[in-house]
Amino acid sequence: MNSRRRAEAAGQAWHIYSQTLGPDTPGLMTRMRAVPRMVKAVLRGEYKGLPYRTLGLLAVGLVYILSPLDAIPEILVPLVGFTDDMGVALWLAAVLVKAAGDYLEWERGGRPTVIVGDVVD
């Protein structure tokens, strides 16, 4: 990985972590523990802050990282193969940290059932 890509990866990782450092924001471990609850709430239709499309992309990204089949295999081109997995992993982490923080805010706010823009009878 060249120095520019390393710097970009380090910057992205720092941005992800810095979202958890605010005085009134949940920490990283609190957010990670909230992910299973968030997924369950999305699948039950209770939480509408994370679209099904994004949840599906997260699942595909996780499968991509865990599967032995890659777009750029590590065996053929080790450095580049690792880089694409790292990029997907950083994207997954960024989306999960942000989404879990939003979910925890929603949870602490009393779990409103009315979303702005929804039609209420």
mmCIF file of C-alpha atoms in Angstrom:
data_model
loop_
_atom_site.group_PDB
_atom_site.id
_atom_site.type_symbol
_atom_site.label_atom_id
_atom_site.label_comp_id
_atom_site.label_asym_id
_atom_site.label_seq_id
_atom_site.Cartn_x
_atom_site.Cartn_y
_atom_site.Cartn_z
ATOM 1 C CA MET A 1 0.000 0.000 0.000
ATOM 2 C CA ASN A 2 1.527 3.338 -0.957
ATOM 3 C CA SER A 3 1.898 6.145 1.560
ATOM 4 C CA ARG A 4 -1.085 8.100 0.202
ATOM 5 C CA ARG A 5 -3.416 5.142 0.612
ATOM 6 C CA ARG A 6 -2.062 4.446 4.091
ATOM 7 C CA ALA A 7 -2.699 8.055 5.035
ATOM 8 C CA GLU A 8 -6.239 7.903 3.638
ATOM 9 C CA ALA A 9 -6.940 4.657 5.504
ATOM 10 C CA ALA A 10 -5.539 6.113 8.720
ATOM 11 C CA GLY A 11 -7.635 9.250 8.244
ATOM 12 C CA GLN A 12 -10.778 7.205 7.687
ATOM 13 C CA ALA A 13 -10.057 5.058 10.742
ATOM 14 C CA TRP A 14 -9.482 8.182 12.857
ATOM 15 C CA HIS A 15 -12.728 9.737 11.569
ATOM 16 C CA ILE A 16 -14.631 6.594 12.551
ATOM 17 C CA TYR A 17 -13.105 6.566 16.021
ATOM 18 C CA SER A 18 -13.467 10.329 16.556
ATOM 19 C CA GLN A 19 -17.241 10.030 16.171
ATOM 20 C CA THR A 20 -17.230 8.161 19.478
ATOM 21 C CA LEU A 21 -15.166 10.702 21.447
ATOM 22 C CA GLY A 22 -17.712 13.480 21.983
ATOM 23 C CA PRO A 23 -18.860 14.233 25.532
ATOM 24 C CA ASP A 24 -22.484 13.237 24.924
ATOM 25 C CA THR A 25 -21.897 10.558 22.305
ATOM 26 C CA PRO A 26 -21.903 6.821 22.964
ATOM 27 C CA GLY A 27 -18.501 5.136 22.942
ATOM 28 C CA LEU A 28 -17.311 2.595 20.418
ATOM 29 C CA MET A 29 -18.143 -0.468 22.529
ATOM 30 C CA THR A 30 -21.610 0.877 23.336
ATOM 31 C CA ARG A 31 -22.230 1.330 19.630
ATOM 32 C CA MET A 32 -20.963 -2.146 18.760
ATOM 33 C CA ARG A 33 -23.206 -3.711 21.415
ATOM 34 C CA ALA A 34 -26.152 -1.809 19.901
ATOM 35 C CA VAL A 35 -25.645 -3.223 16.378
ATOM 36 C CA PRO A 36 -27.558 -6.510 16.972
ATOM 37 C CA ARG A 37 -30.465 -4.585 18.548
ATOM 38 C CA MET A 38 -30.431 -2.143 15.643
ATOM 39 C CA VAL A 39 -30.545 -4.936 13.055
ATOM 40 C CA LYS A 40 -33.437 -6.623 14.878
ATOM 41 C CA ALA A 41 -35.349 -3.334 15.083
ATOM 42 C CA VAL A 42 -34.807 -2.701 11.351
ATOM 43 C CA LEU A 43 -35.955 -6.216 10.419
ATOM 44 C CA ARG A 44 -39.048 -5.900 12.635
ATOM 45 C CA GLY A 45 -39.876 -2.556 11.028
ATOM 46 C CA GLU A 46 -39.566 -0.615 14.283
ATOM 47 C CA TYR A 47 -36.524 1.458 13.297
ATOM 48 C CA LYS A 48 -36.615 3.243 9.961
ATOM 49 C CA GLY A 49 -33.293 5.073 10.248
ATOM 50 C CA LEU A 50 -31.369 2.366 8.385
ATOM 51 C CA PRO A 51 -32.810 1.418 4.995
ATOM 52 C CA TYR A 52 -33.040 -2.249 4.015
ATOM 53 C CA ARG A 53 -30.787 -1.438 1.051
ATOM 54 C CA THR A 54 -27.983 -0.279 3.366
ATOM 55 C CA LEU A 55 -28.479 -3.282 5.626
ATOM 56 C CA GLY A 56 -28.207 -5.531 2.564
ATOM 57 C CA LEU A 57 -25.020 -3.779 1.421
ATOM 58 C CA LEU A 58 -23.537 -4.257 4.894
ATOM 59 C CA ALA A 59 -24.328 -7.975 4.705
ATOM 60 C CA VAL A 60 -22.771 -8.247 1.239
ATOM 61 C CA GLY A 61 -19.672 -6.384 2.460
ATOM 62 C CA LEU A 62 -19.315 -8.730 5.420
ATOM 63 C CA VAL A 63 -19.659 -11.771 3.172
ATOM 64 C CA TYR A 64 -17.071 -10.273 0.796
ATOM 65 C CA ILE A 65 -14.553 -9.827 3.605
ATOM 66 C CA LEU A 66 -15.137 -13.288 5.070
ATOM 67 C CA SER A 67 -15.324 -15.224 1.809
ATOM 68 C CA PRO A 68 -12.221 -16.780 0.305
ATOM 69 C CA LEU A 69 -13.299 -15.507 -3.136
ATOM 70 C CA ASP A 70 -12.257 -11.917 -3.843
ATOM 71 C CA ALA A 71 -12.339 -9.529 -6.746
ATOM 72 C CA ILE A 72 -8.582 -9.200 -6.235
ATOM 73 C CA PRO A 73 -7.272 -12.400 -4.571
ATOM 74 C CA GLU A 74 -4.582 -12.043 -1.915
ATOM 75 C CA ILE A 75 -2.750 -15.075 -3.311
ATOM 76 C CA LEU A 76 -2.149 -13.488 -6.732
ATOM 77 C CA VAL A 77 -1.515 -9.892 -5.687
ATOM 78 C CA PRO A 78 -1.070 -9.863 -1.899
ATOM 79 C CA LEU A 79 -0.748 -6.136 -1.307
ATOM 80 C CA VAL A 80 -3.565 -5.062 -3.605
ATOM 81 C CA GLY A 81 -5.764 -7.971 -2.499
ATOM 82 C CA PHE A 82 -5.420 -6.907 1.105
ATOM 83 C CA THR A 83 -6.127 -3.283 0.206
ATOM 84 C CA ASP A 84 -9.541 -3.992 -1.310
ATOM 85 C CA ASP A 85 -10.574 -5.980 1.775
ATOM 86 C CA MET A 86 -9.343 -3.164 4.018
ATOM 87 C CA GLY A 87 -11.342 -0.626 2.033
ATOM 88 C CA VAL A 88 -14.528 -2.668 2.433
ATOM 89 C CA ALA A 89 -13.799 -3.183 6.143
ATOM 90 C CA LEU A 90 -13.304 0.546 6.710
ATOM 91 C CA TRP A 91 -16.532 1.303 4.855
ATOM 92 C CA LEU A 92 -18.381 -1.276 6.975
ATOM 93 C CA ALA A 93 -16.944 0.185 10.182
ATOM 94 C CA ALA A 94 -17.804 3.753 9.186
ATOM 95 C CA VAL A 95 -21.397 2.905 8.303
ATOM 96 C CA LEU A 96 -21.912 0.775 11.418
ATOM 97 C CA VAL A 97 -20.437 3.353 13.811
ATOM 98 C CA LYS A 98 -22.593 6.129 12.337
ATOM 99 C CA ALA A 99 -25.750 4.001 12.093
ATOM 100 C CA ALA A 100 -25.353 2.625 15.625
ATOM 101 C CA GLY A 101 -24.923 6.168 16.975
ATOM 102 C CA ASP A 102 -28.095 7.270 15.200
ATOM 103 C CA TYR A 103 -29.913 4.197 16.522
ATOM 104 C CA LEU A 104 -28.829 4.897 20.092
ATOM 105 C CA GLU A 105 -30.078 8.477 19.769
ATOM 106 C CA TRP A 106 -33.400 7.131 18.514
ATOM 107 C CA GLU A 107 -33.512 4.610 21.355
ATOM 108 C CA ARG A 108 -32.769 7.261 23.996
ATOM 109 C CA GLY A 109 -35.372 9.579 22.511
ATOM 110 C CA GLY A 110 -38.181 7.272 23.568
ATOM 111 C CA ARG A 111 -38.404 5.367 20.279
ATOM 112 C CA PRO A 112 -40.801 7.634 18.426
ATOM 113 C CA THR A 113 -43.135 5.713 16.166
ATOM 114 C CA VAL A 114 -43.912 8.636 13.867
ATOM 115 C CA ILE A 115 -41.285 9.517 11.300
ATOM 116 C CA VAL A 116 -41.409 12.988 9.757
ATOM 117 C CA GLY A 117 -43.012 12.668 6.360
ATOM 118 C CA ASP A 118 -45.135 9.621 7.233
ATOM 119 C CA VAL A 119 -48.869 9.928 6.800
ATOM 120 C CA VAL A 120 -50.679 9.759 10.141
ATOM 121 C CA ASP A 121 -54.404 8.981 10.261
#
